[in-house]
Tab-separated table of C-alpha atoms in Angstrom:
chain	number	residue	atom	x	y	z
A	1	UNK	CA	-38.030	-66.468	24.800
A	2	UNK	CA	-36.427	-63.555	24.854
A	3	UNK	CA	-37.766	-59.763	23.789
A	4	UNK	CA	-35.987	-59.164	20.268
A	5	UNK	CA	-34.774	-55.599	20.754
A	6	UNK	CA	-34.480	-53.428	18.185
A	7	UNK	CA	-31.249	-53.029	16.838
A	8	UNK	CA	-29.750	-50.093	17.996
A	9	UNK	CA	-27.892	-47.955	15.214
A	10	UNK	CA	-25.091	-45.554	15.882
A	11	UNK	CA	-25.677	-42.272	13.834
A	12	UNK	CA	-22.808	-41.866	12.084
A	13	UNK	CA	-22.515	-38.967	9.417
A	14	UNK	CA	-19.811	-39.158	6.866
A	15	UNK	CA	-18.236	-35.818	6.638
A	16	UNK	CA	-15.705	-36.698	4.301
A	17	UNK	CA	-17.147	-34.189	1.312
A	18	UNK	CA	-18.168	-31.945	3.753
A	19	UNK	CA	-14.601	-31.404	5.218
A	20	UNK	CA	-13.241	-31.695	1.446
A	21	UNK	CA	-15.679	-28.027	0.901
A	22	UNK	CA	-14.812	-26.699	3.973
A	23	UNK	CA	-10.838	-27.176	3.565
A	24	UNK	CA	-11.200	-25.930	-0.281
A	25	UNK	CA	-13.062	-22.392	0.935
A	26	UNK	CA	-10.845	-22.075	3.916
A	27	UNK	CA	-7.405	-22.523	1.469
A	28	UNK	CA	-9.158	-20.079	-1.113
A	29	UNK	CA	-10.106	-17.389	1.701
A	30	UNK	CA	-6.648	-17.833	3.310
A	31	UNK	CA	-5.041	-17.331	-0.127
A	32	UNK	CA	-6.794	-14.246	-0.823
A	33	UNK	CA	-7.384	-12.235	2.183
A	34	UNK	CA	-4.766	-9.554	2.587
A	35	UNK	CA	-4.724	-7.763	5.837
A	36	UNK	CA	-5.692	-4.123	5.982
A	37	UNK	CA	-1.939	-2.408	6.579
A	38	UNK	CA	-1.580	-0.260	9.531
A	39	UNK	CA	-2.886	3.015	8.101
A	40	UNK	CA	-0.969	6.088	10.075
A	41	UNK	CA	-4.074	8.643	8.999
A	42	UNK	CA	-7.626	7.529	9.070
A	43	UNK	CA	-9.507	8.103	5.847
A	44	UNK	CA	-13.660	7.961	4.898
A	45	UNK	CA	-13.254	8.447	1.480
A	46	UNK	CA	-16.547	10.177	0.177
A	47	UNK	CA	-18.961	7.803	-1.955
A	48	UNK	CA	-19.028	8.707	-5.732
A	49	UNK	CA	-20.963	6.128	-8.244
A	50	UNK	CA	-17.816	6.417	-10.574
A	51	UNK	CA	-17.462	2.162	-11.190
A	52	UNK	CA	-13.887	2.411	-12.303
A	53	UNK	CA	-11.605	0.312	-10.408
A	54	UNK	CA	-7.858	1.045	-8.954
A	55	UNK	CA	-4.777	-0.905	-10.523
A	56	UNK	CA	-2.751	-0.076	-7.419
A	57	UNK	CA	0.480	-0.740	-8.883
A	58	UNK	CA	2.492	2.414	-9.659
A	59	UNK	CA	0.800	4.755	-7.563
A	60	UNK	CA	1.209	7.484	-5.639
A	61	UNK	CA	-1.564	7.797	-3.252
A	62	UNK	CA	-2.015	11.399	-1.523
A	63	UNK	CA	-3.923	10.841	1.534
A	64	UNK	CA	-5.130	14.270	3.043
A	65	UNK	CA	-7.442	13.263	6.685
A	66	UNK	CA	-10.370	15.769	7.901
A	67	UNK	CA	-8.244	18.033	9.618
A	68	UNK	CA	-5.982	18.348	6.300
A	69	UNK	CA	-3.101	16.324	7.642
A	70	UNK	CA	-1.238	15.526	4.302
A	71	UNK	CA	0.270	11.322	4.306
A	72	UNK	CA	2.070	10.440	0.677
A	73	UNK	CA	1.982	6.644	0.320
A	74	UNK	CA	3.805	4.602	-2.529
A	75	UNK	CA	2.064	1.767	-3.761
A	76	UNK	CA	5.511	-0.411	-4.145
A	77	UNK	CA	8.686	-1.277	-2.176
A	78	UNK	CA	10.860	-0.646	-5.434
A	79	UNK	CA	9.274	2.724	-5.840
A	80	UNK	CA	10.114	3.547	-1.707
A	81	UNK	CA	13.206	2.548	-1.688
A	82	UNK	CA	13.293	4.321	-4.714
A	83	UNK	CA	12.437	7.496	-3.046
A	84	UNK	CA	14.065	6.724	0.122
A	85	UNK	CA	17.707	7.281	-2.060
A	86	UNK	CA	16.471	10.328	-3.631
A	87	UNK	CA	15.519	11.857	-0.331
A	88	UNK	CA	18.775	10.097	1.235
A	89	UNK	CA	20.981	12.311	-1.484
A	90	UNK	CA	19.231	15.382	-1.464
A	91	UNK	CA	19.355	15.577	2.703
A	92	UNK	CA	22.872	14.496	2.762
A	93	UNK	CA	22.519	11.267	5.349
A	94	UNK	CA	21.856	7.130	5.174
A	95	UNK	CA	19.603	5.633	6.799
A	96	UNK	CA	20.721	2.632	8.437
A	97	UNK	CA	19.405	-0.698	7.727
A	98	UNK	CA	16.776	-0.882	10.153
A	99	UNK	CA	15.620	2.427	8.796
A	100	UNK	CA	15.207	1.575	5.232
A	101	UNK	CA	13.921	-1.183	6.500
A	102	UNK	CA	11.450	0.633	8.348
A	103	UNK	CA	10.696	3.224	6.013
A	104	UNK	CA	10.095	0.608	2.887
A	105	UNK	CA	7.358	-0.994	5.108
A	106	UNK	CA	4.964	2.232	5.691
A	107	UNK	CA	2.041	2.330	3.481
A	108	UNK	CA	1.817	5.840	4.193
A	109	UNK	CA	4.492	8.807	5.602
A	110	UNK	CA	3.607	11.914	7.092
A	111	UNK	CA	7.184	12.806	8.214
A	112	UNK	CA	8.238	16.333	7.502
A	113	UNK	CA	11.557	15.800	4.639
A	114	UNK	CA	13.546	17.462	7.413
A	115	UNK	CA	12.888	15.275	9.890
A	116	UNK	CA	13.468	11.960	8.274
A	117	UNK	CA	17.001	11.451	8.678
A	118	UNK	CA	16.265	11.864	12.773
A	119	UNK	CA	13.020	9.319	12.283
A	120	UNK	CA	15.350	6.476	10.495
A	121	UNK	CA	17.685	6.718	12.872
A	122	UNK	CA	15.701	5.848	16.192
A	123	UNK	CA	14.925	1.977	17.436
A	124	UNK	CA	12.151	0.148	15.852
A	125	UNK	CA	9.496	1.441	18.693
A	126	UNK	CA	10.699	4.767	18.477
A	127	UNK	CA	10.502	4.753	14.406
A	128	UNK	CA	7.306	3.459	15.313
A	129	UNK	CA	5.991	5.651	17.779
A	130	UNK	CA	7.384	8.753	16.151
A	131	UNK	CA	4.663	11.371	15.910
A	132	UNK	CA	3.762	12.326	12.363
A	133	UNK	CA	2.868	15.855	11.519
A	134	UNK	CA	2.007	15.481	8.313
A	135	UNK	CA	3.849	16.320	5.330
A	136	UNK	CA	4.171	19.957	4.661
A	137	UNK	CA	2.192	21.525	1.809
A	138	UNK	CA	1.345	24.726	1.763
A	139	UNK	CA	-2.594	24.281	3.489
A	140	UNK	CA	-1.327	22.523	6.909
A	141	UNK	CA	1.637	24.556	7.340
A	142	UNK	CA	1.102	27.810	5.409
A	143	UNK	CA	4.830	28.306	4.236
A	144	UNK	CA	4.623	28.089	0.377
A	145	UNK	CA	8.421	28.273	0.068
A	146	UNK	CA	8.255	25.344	1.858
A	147	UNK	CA	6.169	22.719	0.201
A	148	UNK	CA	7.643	19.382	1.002
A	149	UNK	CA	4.186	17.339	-1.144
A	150	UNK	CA	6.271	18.926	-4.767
A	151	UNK	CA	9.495	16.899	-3.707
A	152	UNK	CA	7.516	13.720	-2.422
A	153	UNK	CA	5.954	14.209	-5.789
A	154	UNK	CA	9.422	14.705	-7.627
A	155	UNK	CA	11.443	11.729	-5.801
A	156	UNK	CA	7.819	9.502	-6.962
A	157	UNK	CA	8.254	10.255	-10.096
A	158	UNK	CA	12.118	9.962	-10.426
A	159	UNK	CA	12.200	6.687	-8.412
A	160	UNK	CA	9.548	5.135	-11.112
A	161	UNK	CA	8.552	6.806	-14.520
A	162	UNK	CA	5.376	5.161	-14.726
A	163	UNK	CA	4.075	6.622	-11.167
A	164	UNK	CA	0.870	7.523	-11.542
A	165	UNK	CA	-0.969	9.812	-8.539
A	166	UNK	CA	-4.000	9.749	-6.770
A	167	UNK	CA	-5.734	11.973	-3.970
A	168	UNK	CA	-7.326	9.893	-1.184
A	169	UNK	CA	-9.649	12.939	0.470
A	170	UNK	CA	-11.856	12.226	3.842
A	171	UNK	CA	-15.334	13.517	2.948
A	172	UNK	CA	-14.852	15.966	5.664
A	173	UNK	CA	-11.993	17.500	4.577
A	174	UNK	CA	-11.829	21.106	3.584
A	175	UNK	CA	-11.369	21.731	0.137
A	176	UNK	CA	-9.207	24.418	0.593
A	177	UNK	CA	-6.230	21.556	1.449
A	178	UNK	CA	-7.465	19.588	-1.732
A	179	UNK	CA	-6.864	22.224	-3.876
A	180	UNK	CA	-3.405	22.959	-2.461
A	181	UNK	CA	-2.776	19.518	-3.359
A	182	UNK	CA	-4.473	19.690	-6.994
A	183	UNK	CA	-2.550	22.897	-7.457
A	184	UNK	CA	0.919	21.235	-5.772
A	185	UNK	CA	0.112	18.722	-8.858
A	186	UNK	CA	-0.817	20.942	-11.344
A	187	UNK	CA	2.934	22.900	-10.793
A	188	UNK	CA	4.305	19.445	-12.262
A	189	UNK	CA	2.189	19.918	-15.277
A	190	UNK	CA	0.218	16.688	-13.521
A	191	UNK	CA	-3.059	17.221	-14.835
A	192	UNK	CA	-5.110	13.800	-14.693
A	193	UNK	CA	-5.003	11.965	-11.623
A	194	UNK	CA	-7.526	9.750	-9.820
A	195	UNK	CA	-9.975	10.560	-7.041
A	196	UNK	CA	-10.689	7.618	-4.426
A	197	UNK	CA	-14.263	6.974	-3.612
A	198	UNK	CA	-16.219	4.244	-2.645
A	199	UNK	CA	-18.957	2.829	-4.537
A	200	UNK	CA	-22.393	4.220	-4.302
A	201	UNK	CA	-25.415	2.655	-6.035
A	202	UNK	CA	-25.883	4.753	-9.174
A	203	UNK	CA	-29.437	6.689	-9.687
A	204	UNK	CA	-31.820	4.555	-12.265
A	205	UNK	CA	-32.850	6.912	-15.241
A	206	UNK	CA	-30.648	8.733	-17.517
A	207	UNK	CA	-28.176	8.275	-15.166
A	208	UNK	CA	-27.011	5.193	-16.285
A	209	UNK	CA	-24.785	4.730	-19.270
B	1	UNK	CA	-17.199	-40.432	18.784
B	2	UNK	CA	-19.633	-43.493	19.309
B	3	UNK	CA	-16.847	-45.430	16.859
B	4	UNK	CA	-14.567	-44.678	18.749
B	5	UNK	CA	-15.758	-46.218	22.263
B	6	UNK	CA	-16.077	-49.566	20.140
B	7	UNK	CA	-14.753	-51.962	22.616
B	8	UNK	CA	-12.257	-54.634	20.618
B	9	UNK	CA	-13.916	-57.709	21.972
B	10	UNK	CA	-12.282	-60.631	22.025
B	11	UNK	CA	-8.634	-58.880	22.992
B	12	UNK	CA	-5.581	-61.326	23.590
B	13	UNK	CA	-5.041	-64.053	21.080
B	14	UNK	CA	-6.194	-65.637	18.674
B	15	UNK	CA	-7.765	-63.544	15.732
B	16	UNK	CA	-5.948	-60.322	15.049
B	17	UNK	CA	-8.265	-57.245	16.425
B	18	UNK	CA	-9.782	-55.733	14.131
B	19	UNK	CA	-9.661	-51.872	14.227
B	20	UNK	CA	-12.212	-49.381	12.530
B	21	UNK	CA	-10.450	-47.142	10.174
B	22	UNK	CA	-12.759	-44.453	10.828
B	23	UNK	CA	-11.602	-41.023	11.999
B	24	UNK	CA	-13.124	-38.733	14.403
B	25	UNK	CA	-13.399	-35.643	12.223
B	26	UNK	CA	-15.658	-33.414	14.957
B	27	UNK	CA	-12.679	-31.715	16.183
B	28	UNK	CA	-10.995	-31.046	13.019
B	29	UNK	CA	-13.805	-30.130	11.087
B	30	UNK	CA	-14.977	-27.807	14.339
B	31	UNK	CA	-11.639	-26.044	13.277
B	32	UNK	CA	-11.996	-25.739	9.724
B	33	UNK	CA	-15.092	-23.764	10.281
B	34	UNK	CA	-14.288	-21.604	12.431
B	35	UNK	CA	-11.178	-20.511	10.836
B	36	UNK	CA	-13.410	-20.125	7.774
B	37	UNK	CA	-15.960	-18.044	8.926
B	38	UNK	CA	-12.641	-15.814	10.215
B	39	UNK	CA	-11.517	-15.224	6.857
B	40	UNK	CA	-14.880	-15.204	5.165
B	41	UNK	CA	-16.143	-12.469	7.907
B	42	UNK	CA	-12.556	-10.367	7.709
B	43	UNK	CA	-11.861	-10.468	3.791
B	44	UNK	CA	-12.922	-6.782	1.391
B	45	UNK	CA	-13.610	-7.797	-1.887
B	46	UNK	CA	-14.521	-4.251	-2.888
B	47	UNK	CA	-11.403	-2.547	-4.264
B	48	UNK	CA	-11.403	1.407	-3.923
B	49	UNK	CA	-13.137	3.330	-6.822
B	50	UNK	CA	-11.419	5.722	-8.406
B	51	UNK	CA	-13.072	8.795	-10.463
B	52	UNK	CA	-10.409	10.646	-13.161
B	53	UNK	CA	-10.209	13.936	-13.186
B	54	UNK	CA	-8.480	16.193	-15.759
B	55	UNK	CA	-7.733	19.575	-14.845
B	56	UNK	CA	-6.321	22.189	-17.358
B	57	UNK	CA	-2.457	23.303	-17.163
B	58	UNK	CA	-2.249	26.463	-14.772
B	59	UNK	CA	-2.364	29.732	-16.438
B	60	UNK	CA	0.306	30.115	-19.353
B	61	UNK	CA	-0.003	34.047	-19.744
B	62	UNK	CA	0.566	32.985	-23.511
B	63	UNK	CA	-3.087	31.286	-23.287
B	64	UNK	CA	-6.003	34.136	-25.162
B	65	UNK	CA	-9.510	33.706	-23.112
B	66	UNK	CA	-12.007	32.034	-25.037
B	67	UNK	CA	-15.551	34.107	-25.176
B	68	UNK	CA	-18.561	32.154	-24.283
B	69	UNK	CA	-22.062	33.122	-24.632
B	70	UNK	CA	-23.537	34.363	-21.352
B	71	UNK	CA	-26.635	32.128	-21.536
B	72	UNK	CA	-24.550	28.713	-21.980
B	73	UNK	CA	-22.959	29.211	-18.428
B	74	UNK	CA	-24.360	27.758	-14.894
B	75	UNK	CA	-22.148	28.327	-12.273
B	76	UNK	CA	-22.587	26.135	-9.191
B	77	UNK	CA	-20.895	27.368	-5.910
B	78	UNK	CA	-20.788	24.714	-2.812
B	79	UNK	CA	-21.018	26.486	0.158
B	80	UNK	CA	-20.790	25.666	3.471
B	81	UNK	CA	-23.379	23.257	5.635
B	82	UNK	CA	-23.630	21.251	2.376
B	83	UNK	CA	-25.339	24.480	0.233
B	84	UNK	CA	-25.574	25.261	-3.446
B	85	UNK	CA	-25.843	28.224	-4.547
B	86	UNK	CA	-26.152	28.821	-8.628
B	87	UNK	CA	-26.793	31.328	-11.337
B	88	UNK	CA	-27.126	31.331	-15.219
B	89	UNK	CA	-25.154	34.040	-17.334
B	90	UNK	CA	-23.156	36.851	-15.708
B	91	UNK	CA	-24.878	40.151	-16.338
B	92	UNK	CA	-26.452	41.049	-12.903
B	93	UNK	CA	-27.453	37.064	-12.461
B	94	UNK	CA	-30.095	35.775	-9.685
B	95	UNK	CA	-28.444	33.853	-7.325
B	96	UNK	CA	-30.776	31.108	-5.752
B	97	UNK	CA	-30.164	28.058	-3.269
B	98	UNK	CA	-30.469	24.529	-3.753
B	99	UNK	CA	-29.084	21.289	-2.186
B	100	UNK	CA	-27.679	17.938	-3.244
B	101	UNK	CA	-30.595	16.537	-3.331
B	102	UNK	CA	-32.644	14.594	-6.989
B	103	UNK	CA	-34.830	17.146	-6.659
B	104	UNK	CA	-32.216	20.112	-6.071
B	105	UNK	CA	-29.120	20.680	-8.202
B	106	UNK	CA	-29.616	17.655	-10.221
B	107	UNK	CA	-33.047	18.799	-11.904
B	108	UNK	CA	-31.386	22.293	-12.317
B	109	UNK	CA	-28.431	20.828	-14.235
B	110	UNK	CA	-30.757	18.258	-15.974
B	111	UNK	CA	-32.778	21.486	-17.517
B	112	UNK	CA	-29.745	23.344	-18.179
B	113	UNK	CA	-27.887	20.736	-20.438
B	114	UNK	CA	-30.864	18.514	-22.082
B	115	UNK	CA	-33.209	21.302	-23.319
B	116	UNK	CA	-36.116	19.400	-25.291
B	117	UNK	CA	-36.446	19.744	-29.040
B	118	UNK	CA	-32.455	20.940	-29.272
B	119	UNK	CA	-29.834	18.768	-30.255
B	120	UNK	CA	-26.719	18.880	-27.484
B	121	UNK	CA	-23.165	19.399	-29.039
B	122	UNK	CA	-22.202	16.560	-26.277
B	123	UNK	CA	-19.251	18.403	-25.933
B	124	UNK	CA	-17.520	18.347	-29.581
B	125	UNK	CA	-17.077	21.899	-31.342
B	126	UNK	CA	-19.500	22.244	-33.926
B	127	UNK	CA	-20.758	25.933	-35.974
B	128	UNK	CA	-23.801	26.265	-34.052
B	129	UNK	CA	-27.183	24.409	-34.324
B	130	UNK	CA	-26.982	22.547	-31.110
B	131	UNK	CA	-26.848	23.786	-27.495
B	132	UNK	CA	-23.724	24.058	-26.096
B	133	UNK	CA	-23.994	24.249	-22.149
B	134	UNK	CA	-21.033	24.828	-20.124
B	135	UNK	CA	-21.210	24.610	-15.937
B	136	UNK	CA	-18.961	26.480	-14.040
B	137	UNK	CA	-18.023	24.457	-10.551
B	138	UNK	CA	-16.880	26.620	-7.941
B	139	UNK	CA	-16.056	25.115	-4.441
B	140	UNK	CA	-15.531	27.958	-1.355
B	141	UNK	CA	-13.249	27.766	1.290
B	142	UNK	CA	-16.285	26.426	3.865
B	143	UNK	CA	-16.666	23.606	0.861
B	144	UNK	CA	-15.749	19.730	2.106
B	145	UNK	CA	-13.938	17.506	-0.461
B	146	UNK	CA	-17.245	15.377	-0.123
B	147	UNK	CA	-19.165	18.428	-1.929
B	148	UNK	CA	-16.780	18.431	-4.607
B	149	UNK	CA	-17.057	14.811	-5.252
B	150	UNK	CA	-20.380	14.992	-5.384
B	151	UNK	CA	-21.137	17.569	-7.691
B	152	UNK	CA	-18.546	16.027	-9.804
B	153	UNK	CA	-20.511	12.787	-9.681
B	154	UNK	CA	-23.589	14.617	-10.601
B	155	UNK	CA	-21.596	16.349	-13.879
B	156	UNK	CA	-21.133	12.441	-14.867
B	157	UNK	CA	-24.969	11.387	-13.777
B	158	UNK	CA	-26.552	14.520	-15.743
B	159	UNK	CA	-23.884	13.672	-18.462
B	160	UNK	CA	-22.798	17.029	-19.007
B	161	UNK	CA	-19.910	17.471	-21.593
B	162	UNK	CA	-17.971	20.642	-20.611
B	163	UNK	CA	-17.829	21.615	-17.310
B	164	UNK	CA	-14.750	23.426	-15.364
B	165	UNK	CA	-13.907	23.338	-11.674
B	166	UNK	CA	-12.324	27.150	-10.978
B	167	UNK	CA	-12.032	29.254	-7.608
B	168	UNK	CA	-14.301	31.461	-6.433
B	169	UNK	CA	-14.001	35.047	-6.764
B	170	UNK	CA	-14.605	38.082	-5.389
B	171	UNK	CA	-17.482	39.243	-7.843
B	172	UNK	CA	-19.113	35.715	-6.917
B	173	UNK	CA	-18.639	36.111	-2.937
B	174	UNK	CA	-20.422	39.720	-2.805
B	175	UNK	CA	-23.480	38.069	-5.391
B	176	UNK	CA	-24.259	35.687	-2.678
B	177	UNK	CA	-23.762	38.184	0.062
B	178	UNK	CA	-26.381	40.741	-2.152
B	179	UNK	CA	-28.607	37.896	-2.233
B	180	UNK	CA	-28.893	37.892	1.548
B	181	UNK	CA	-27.296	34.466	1.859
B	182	UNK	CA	-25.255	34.117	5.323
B	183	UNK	CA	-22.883	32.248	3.571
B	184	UNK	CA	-19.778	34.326	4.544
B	185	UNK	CA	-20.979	34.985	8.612
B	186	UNK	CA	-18.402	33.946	10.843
């Protein structure tokens, strides 16, 4: 007689509610994630343990890097192209359609007003590779006469009413350039505006609210 | 995989073959997590903080000054290297150091606004009674933005109710200069 051998069993797993989970969190995470734009100044915004949280819509962000370097982003395409006609009419050109193009993509712009009828009007590479100074205001480029930040804040303002401003400061920057800014602000009669931070944990104790 | 290598015995005619409706899901599901762990390792679900801040209109040379009693006012100054320097009152005031620390500005601001056994105004104008404390922020020129964030923060930790952010000036430059601070040294 022959040995009986044992059965041999073939390990198989169902994964069926395994792949169901995975697909679900990889359709939520897809869904949600939104890629970090390509950010023309680099920013470390200083930690504060102020909790309140950003409604980005409608706003005028004022990013001003360690060195002082001044970038004005708008927070929507309406509002930049928006401002892109208000700089277009006061500068006496049009961009062409590649240019606005352009121009309502950037997060951020630190092209002198002078200078932005000559950035529109290169290629795509060249509008991209087109080295930004900064937006004048008096602390980067010491001609007060010339302060470029109270027009970006003007055409912001004009291109949406509700336009609402915030400074985005790098820890190391001097506050010398912050106040310019505060004070550029202030000669609107713009009086409350936002700081960025990032969260730090708050101290226990009285601290706490 | 093993299903997969099942032979189909029999082959050829007679009984129709049957095949196993199972699916090889290695591969896919190999996929699946890896793209997930992509977008579970890339996505921010922090969105920036913001802090408000409220300055007063500039200057209208309409506006009168508003007297304060001497006592009531702290004035911070953030100096350079991360330094405080502060003073109570103005009449020939003694300028000390201090830093950012729990132990630094935070205890001296703690002591100026929540005196024990007095009520604090919290800000609200009331005839006397309670202690009104007022701190006077003053960043320098060698201040970082991060200094002025931070003190700010600490106005909001040490609750304090009035508190005005103002420039330096000259009388305030040559007090920490008398006080043998290097503060100014190029």
């Amino acid at each position: 007689m022959p040995k009986v051998k044992p059965k041999r069993h073939v390990p198989v797993i169902d994964m069926t509610a395994m792949v169901d989970v995975a697909f679900l969190l990889l359709t939520f995470f897809i869904l949600t994630t939104t890629f970090r734009p390509d950010e023309k100044v680099v920013v470390d915004t200083p930690s504060s343990t102020s909790t309140t949280e950003i409604t980005p819509t409608d706003m005028m962000t004022i990013n001003v890097d360690a060195t002082g370097r001044c970038f004005v982003g708008f927070a929507d395409i309406p509002s930049r192209a928006g401002v892109l006609d208000k700089i277009e009419a006061d500068y006496g050109f049009t961009a062409s359609a590649e240019g606005r193009q352009f121009f309502i993509l950037q997060t951020s712009v630190g092209v002198p007003l002078k200078e932005i009828a000559t950035w529109l009007s290169g290629t795509k590479e060249q509008m991209k590779e087109y080295e930004q100074k900064g937006v004048q205001y008096p602390y980067f480029f010491k001609d007060p006469a010339d302060n470029d930040l109270k027009r970006w804040i003007l055409y912001g303002r004009t291109a949406n009413v509700r336009t609402r401003f915030a400074i985005k400061g790098d820890q190391n920057s001097p506050y010398p350039a912050i106040q310019d800014v505060i004070s550029t602000l202030q000669d609107w009669n713009i009086n409350k505006f936002n700081l960025i931070t990032d969260l730090e944990a708050a101290p226990g104790g009285e601290g706490a609210e | 995989m093993a299903e997969m290598m099942q032979k189909d015995s029999g082959g050829g005619k007679g009984k129709p073959k049957k095949r196993s409706t199972r699916i090889d899901m290695t591969a896919m599901v190999d996929v699946a997590f890896l793209l997930l762990t992509f977008f579970i390792l890339t996505t921010t679900m922090a969105t920036p903080k913001v802090m408000e801040l409220n300055v007063p209109p500039k200057k209208d040379p309409k506006d009168v000054d508003v007297d304060v009693k001497e006592s009531k006012v702290l004035t911070v100054i953030m100096g350079k290297n991360d330094r405080i320097y502060y003073y109570f009152g103005i009449t020939d005031p003694e300028v000390k150091k201090t830093n950012f620390s729990d132990t630094g500005i935070r205890k001296i601001l703690m002591d100026h606004i929540h005196k024990p056994g007095v009520p604090n105004c919290k800000g609200k104008e009331t005839t006397g009674g309670c202690w009104d404390p007022i701190v006077v922020l003053k960043p320098t020129e060698n201040s970082k933005y991060k200094n002025v964030v931070d003190i700010l923060d600490e106005m909001s930790i040490t609750q304090t109710p009035k508190y005005a952010l103002t420039k330096l000036t000259e009388v305030d430059s040559t007090l920490i200069v008398d006080h043998g601070f290097d503060e100014f040294v190029k």
